[in-house]
Coordinates of C-alpha atoms and ligand atoms in Angstrom, one line a residue:
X12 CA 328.6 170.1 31.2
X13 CA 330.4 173.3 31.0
X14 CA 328.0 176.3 30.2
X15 CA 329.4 178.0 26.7
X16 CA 327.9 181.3 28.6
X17 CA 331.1 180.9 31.1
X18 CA 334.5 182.5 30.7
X19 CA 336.2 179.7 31.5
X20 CA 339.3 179.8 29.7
X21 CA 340.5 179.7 33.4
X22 CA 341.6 176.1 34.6
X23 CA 342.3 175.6 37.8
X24 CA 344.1 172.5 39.8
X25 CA 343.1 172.2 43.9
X26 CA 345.7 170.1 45.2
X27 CA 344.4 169.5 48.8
X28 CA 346.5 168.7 51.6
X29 CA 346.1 167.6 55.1
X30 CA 346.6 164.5 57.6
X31 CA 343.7 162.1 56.7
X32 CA 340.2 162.6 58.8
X33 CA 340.8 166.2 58.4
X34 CA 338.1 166.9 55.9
X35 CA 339.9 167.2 52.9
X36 CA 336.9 165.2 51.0
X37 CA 334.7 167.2 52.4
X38 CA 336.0 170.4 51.2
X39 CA 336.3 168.9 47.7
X40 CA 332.8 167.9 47.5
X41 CA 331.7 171.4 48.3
X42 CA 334.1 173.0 46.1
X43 CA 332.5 170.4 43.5
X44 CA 329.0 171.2 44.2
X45 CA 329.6 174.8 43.9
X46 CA 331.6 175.1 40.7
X47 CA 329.8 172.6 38.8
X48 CA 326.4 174.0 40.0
X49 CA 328.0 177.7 38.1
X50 CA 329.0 175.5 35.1
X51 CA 332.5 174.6 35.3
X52 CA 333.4 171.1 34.3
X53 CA 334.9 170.4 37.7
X54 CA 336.1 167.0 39.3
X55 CA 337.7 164.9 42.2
X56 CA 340.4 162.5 42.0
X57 CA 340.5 161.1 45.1
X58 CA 344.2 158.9 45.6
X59 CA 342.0 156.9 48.5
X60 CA 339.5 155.6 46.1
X61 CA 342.2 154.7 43.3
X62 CA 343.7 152.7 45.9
X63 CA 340.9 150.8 47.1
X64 CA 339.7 150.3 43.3
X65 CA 343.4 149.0 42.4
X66 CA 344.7 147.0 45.5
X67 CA 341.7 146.8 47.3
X68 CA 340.5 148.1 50.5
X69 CA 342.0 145.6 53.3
X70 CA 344.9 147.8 54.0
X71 CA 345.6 148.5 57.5
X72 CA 347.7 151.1 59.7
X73 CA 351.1 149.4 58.7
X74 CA 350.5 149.6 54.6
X75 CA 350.5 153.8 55.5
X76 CA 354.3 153.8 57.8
X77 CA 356.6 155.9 55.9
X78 CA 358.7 153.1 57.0
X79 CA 357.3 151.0 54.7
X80 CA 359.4 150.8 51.9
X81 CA 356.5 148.7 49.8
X82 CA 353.7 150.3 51.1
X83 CA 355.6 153.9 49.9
X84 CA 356.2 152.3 46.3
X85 CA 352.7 151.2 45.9
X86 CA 351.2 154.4 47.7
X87 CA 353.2 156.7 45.3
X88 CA 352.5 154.9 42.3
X89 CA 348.5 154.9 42.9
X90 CA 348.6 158.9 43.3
X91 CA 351.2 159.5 40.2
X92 CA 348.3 157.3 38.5
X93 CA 345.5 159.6 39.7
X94 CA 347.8 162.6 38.9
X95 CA 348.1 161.4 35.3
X96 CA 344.7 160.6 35.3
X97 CA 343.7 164.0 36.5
X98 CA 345.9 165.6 33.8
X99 CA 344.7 164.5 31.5
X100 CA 341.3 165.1 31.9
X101 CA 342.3 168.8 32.8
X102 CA 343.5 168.4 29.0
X103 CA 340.6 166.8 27.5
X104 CA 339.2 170.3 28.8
X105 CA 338.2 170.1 32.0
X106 CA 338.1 173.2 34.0
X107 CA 338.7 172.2 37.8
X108 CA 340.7 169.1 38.9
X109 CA 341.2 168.9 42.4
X110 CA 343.3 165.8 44.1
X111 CA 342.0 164.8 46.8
X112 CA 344.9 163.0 48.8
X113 CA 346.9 163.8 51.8
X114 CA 350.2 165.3 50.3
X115 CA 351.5 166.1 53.1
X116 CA 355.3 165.9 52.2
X117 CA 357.4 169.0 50.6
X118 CA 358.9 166.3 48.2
X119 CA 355.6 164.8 47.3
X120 CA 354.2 168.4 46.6
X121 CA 357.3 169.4 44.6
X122 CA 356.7 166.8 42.7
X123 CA 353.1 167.7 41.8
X124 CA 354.0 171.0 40.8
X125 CA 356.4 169.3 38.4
X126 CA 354.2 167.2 36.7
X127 CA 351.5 170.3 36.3
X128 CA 354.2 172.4 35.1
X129 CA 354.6 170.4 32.3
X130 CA 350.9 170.2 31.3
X131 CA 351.2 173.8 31.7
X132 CA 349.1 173.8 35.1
X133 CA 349.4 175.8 38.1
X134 CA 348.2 174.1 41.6
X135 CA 346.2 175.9 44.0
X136 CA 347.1 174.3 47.2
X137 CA 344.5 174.2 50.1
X138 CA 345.4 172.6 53.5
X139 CA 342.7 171.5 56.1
X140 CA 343.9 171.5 58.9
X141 CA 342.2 170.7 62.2
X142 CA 343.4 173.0 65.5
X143 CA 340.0 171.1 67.6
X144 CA 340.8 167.9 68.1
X145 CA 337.1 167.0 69.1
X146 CA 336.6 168.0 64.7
X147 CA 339.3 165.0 64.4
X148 CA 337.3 162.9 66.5
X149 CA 333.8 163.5 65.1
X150 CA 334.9 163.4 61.3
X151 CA 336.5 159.9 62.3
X152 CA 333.4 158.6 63.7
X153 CA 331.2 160.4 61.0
X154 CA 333.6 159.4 58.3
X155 CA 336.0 156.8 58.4
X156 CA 334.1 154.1 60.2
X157 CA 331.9 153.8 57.3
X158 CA 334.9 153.8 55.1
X159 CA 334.8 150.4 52.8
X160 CA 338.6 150.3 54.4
X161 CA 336.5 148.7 57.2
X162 CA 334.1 147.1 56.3
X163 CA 333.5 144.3 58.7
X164 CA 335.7 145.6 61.5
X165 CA 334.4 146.4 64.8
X166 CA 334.2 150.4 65.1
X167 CA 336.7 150.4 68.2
X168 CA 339.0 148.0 66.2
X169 CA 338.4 150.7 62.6
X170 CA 338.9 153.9 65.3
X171 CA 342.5 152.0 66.8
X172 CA 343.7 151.3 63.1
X173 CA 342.8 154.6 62.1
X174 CA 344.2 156.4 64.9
X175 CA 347.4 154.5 64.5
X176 CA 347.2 155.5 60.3
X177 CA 347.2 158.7 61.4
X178 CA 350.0 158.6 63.7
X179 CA 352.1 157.9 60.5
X180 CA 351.0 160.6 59.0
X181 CA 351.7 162.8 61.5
X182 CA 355.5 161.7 61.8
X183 CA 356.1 162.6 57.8
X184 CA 354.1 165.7 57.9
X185 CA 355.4 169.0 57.0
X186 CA 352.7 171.8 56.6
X187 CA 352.8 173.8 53.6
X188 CA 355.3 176.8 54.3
X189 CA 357.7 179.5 52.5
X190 CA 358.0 179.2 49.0
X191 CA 355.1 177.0 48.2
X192 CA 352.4 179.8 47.3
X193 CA 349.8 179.8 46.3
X194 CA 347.9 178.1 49.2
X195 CA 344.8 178.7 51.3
X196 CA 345.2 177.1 55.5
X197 CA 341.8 176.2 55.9
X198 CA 341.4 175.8 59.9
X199 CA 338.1 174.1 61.8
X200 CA 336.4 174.6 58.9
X201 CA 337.4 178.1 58.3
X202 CA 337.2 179.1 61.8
X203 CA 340.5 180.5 60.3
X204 CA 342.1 180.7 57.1
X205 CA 345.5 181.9 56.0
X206 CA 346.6 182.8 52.3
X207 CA 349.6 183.4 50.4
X208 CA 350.3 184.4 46.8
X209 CA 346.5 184.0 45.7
X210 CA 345.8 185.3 42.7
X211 CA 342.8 185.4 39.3
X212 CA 339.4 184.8 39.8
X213 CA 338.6 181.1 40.3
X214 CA 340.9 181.2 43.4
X215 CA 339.2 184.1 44.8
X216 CA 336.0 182.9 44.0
X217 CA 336.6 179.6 45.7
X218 CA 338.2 181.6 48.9
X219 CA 334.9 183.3 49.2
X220 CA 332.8 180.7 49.1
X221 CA 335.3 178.6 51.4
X222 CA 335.2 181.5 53.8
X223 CA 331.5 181.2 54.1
X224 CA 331.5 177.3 54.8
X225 CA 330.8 176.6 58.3
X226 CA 329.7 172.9 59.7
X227 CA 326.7 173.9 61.7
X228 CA 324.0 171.5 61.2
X229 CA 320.5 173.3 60.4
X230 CA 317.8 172.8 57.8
X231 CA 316.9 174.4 54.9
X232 CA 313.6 174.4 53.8
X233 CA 312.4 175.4 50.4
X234 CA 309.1 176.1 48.8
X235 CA 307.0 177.4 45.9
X236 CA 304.9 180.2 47.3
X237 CA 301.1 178.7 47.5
X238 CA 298.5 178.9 44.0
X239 CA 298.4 182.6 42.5
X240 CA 295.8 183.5 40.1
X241 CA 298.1 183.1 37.5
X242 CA 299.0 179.2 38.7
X243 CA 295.3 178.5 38.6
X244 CA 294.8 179.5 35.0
X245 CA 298.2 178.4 33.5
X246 CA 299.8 182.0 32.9
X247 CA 302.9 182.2 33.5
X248 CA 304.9 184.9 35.2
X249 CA 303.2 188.2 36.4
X250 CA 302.5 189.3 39.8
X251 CA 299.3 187.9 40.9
X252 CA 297.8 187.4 44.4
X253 CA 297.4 184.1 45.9
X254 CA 294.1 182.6 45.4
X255 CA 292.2 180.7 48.6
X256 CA 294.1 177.8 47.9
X257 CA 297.4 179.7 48.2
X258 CA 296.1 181.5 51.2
X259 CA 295.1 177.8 52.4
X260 CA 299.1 177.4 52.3
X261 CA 300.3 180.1 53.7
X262 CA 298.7 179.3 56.8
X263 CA 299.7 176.2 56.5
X264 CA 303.5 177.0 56.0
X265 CA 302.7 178.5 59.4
X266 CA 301.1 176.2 61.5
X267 CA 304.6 173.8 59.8
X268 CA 307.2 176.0 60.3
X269 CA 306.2 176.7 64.6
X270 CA 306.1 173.0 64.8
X271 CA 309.1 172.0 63.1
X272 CA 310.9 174.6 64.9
X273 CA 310.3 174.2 68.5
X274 CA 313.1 174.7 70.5
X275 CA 315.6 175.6 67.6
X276 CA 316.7 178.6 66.4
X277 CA 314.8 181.6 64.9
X278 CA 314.8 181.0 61.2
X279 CA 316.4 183.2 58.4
X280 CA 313.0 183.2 56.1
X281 CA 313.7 184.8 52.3
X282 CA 311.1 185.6 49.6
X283 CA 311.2 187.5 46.6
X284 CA 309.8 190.8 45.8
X285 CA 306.5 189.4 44.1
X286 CA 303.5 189.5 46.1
X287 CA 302.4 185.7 46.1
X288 CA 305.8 184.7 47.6
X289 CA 305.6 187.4 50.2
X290 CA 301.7 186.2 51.2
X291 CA 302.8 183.0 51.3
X292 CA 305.2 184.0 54.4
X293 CA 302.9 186.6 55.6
X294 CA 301.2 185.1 58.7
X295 CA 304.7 183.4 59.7
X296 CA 305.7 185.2 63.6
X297 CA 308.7 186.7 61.4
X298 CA 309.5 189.5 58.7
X299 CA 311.1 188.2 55.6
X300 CA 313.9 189.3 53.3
X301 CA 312.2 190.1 50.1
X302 CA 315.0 189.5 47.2
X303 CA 314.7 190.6 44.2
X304 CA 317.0 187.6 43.1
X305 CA 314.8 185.3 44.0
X306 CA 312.2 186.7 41.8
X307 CA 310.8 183.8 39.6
X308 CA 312.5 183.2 36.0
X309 CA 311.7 186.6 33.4
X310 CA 310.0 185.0 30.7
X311 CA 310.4 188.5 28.7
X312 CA 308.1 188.6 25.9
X313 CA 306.2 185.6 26.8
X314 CA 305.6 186.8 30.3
X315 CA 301.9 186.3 31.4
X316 CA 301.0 184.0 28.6
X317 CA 299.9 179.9 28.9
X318 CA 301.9 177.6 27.6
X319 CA 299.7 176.8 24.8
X320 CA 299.7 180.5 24.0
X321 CA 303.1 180.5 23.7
X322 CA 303.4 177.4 21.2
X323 CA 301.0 179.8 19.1
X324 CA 302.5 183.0 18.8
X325 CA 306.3 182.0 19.0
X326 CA 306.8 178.9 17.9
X327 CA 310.2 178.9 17.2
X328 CA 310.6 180.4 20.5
X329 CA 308.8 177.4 22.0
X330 CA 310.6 174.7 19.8
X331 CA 314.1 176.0 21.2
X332 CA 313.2 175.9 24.7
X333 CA 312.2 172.6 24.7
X334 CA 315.3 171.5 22.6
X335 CA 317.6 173.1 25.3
X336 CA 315.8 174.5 28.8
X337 CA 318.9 175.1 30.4
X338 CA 320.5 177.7 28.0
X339 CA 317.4 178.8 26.2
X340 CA 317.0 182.7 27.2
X341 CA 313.3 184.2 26.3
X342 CA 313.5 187.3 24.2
X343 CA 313.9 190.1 26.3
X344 CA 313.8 187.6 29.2
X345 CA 316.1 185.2 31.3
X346 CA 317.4 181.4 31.0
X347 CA 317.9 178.9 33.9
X348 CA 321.5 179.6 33.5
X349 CA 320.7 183.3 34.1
X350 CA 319.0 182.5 37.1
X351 CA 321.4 180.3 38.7
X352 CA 324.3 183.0 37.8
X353 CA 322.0 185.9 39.5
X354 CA 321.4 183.1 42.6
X355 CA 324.8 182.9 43.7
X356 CA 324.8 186.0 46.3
X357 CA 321.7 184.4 47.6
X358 CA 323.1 180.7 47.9
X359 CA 326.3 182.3 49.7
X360 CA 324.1 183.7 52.2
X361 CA 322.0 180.5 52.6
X362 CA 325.6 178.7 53.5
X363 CA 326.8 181.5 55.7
X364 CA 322.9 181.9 57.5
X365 CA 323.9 179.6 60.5
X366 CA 320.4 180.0 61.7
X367 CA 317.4 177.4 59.9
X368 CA 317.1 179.0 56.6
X369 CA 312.9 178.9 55.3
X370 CA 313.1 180.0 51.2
X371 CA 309.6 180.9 49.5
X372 CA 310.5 181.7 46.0
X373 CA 308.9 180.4 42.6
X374 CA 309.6 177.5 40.5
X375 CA 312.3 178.1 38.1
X376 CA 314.4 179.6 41.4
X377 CA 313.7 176.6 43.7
X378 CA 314.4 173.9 41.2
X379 CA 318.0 176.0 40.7
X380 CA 318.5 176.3 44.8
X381 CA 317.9 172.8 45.1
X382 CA 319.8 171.7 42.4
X383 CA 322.9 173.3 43.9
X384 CA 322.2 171.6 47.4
X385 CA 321.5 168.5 45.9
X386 CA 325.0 168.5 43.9
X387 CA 322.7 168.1 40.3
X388 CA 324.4 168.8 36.8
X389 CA 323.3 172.3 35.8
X390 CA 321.2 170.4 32.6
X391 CA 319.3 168.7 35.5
X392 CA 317.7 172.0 36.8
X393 CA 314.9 173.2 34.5
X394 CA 313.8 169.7 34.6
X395 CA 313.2 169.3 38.7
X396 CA 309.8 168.0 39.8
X397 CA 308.9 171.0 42.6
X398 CA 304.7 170.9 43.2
X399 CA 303.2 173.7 44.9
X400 CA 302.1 173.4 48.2
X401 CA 304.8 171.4 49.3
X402 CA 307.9 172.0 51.5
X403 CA 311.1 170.4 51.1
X404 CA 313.5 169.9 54.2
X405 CA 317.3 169.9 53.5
X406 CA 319.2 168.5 56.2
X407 CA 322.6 167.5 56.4
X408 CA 323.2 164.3 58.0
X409 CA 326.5 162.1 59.0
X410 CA 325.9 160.4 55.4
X411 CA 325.2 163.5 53.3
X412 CA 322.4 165.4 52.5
X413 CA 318.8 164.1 53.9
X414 CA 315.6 165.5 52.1
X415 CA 311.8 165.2 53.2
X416 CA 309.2 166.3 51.3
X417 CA 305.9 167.7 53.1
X418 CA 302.8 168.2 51.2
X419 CA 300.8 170.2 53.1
X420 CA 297.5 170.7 51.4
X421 CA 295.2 167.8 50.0
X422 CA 296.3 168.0 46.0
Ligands
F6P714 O1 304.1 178.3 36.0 C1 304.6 178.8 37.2 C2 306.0 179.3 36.9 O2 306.6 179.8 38.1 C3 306.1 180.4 35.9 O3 305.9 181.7 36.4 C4 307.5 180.2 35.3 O4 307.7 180.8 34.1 C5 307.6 178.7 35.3 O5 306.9 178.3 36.4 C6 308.9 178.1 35.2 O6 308.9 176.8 34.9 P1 309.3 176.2 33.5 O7 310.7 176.6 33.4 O8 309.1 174.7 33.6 O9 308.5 176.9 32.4

């Protein structure tokens, strides 16, 4: 859904470009995660997929020779469909397409332009491009092996076949190069990145956050601080103390955080500025970031007040937010689109933090953090089930993102 808060009149088209197993899907699904976390309607059209949903998926090396006069015609006429496709959605009022396919010819790129010119789009090309070959190798076993393209082949057979696909691709290729700005050269994963002719602000935006991408593999753990005064008697807001409960967890967080990290790395740990988030990581061996951008959703005028309280005095006020929790600001306060806007400094550092990353922050902020991390719809947020006294563990694995959830106190 795109947030009617946003000035998106911007539309933007990412066409990618790279040889395959260069993690061209990869970037997408970030570049997806990320936009449509801010609010922008933003989708993939993946030319792999369409082929595999429209021929099938028992095509081997051979089918991708540019000596294949057949496999060319089909190949071609599978991404001008998910072209059109893409098109038209960007005209049904979408705000970021991006095609995810290999494009790595001038004359398939030309064409491209051509068609967006005509819709009146401009394409923001990014190639990934991979100097390390052991990247090649990892994202092919990580990857392609569990590819529906080989399903049912042996993975020395799938690694030949791809190999050999690749091989192809390598004979047509021709990197993108004078007179085809604007582009972004995306190398090992932005180990290095060149630009030319980038301009307006959902291109720089997406550099920036591209420039802060890196593959290390790490967790991120996020957590409510533990029960403050105000969580015991409903109120919401404020900045109370933890109560022995809370104090309970905060040990607790602890005596979890030096087991689960023996013999990693020294943690990034974040709070906010409010006192129960910064108890909560007091007795950890470690001093915190407090962030004032992680301070828990303002509930303005109703700040410090129960629900029930609220229903009474403001009812209007109370009828609204329930009909829309996403958008609904409190009067002289904040809304959940508020808070994910002011979050996005604080999520760029999270992805640059190479280190384990430990959040303690309040409710409204961690359903927003791991609604972004979890690739949600923005309308999913305010709605998150995140108990106290419990940390969640982000981990990205070969398949995605992996999540445990560890309740540490009896409930
Ligand atoms: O009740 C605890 C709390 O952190 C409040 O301070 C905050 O207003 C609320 O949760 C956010 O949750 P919701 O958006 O569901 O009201």
């Amino acid at each position: 859904m795109t947030d009617p808060s946003r000035p998106d009149c911007e539309q933007l088209v990412v066409v990618l470009v790279g040889l395959p197993a260069r993690g061209k899907s990869y970037v997408a699904r970030k570049i997806v995660r990320y936009l449509s976390w801010l609010g922008w309607t933003t989708r993939t059209f993946n030319v792999g997929a369409y082929r595999r949903a429209r021929l099938g998926a028992h095509h081997r090396e051979a089918f991708f020779s540019p000596d294949n006069t057949e496999g060319l015609r089909q190949r071609q006429a599978i991404a001008d469909a998910a072209l059109n496709d893409l098109i038209a959605w960007m005209q049904a009022g979408g705000a970021v397409g991006i095609y995810d396919a290999t494009n790595t010819t001038k004359m398939r790129r030309d064409r491209i332009r051509a068609e967006l010119a005509k819709a009146g789009l401009q394409p923001l090309f990014i190639e990934t491009i991979c100097e390390d070959p052991t990247l090649v190798a990892t994202n092919i076993r990580q990857n392609k092996l569990n590819s529906p393209d080989y399903a049912g082949v042996s993975d020395d057979e799938a690694v030949a076949d791809f190999r050999k696909r690749i091989a192809h691709y390598e004979r047509a290729y021709e990197p993108l190069g004078a007179g085809e700005s604007s582009y972004v050269k995306f190398i090992d994963v932005g180990r290095r990145i060149e630009i030319d002719g980038l301009r307006g602000y959902l291109p720089g935006k997406l550099l920036f956050f591209l420039m802060n991408t890196h593959l290390e593999r790490r967790p991120v753990w996020l957590t409510r601080h533990g029960e403050s005064a105000y969580n015991q008697i409903g109120r919401i807001g404020g900045d109370t103390t933890l109560t022995a409960q809370g104090e309970a967890y905060a040990k607790a967080v602890a005596t979890f955080m030096q087991c689960r990290l023996a013999g990693t790395k020294q943690p990034a740990v974040f709070t906010s500025t409010l006192r129960r988030t910064r108890q909560t990581a007091a007795h950890l061996p470690l001093i915190p970031v407090a962030w004032r951008l992680l301070d828990e959703i303002d509930a303005g005028v109703c700040d410090g007040l129960t629900y029930a309280e609220i229903g009474e005095r403001y009812p209007d006020e109370f009828a609204a937010r329930q009909a829309d929790k996403l958008h609904y600001r409190y009067p002289c306060g904040e809304s959940y689109v508020d808070v994910i806007q002011r979050l996005e400094p604080v999520l760029l550092e999270i992805e640059r933090e190479r280190s384990p990353v430990l959040v303690v922050a309040h409710q409204a902020v961690i359903r927003a953090l791991y609604g972004y991390f979890k690739g949600l719809q923005p309308d999913e947020v305010p709605h998150l089930e995140v108990p106290l006294h419990t940390i969640i563990e982000l981990r990205a694995g070969p398949y995605g993102l992996d999540e445990e959830r560890f309740p540490l106190l009896e409930q």
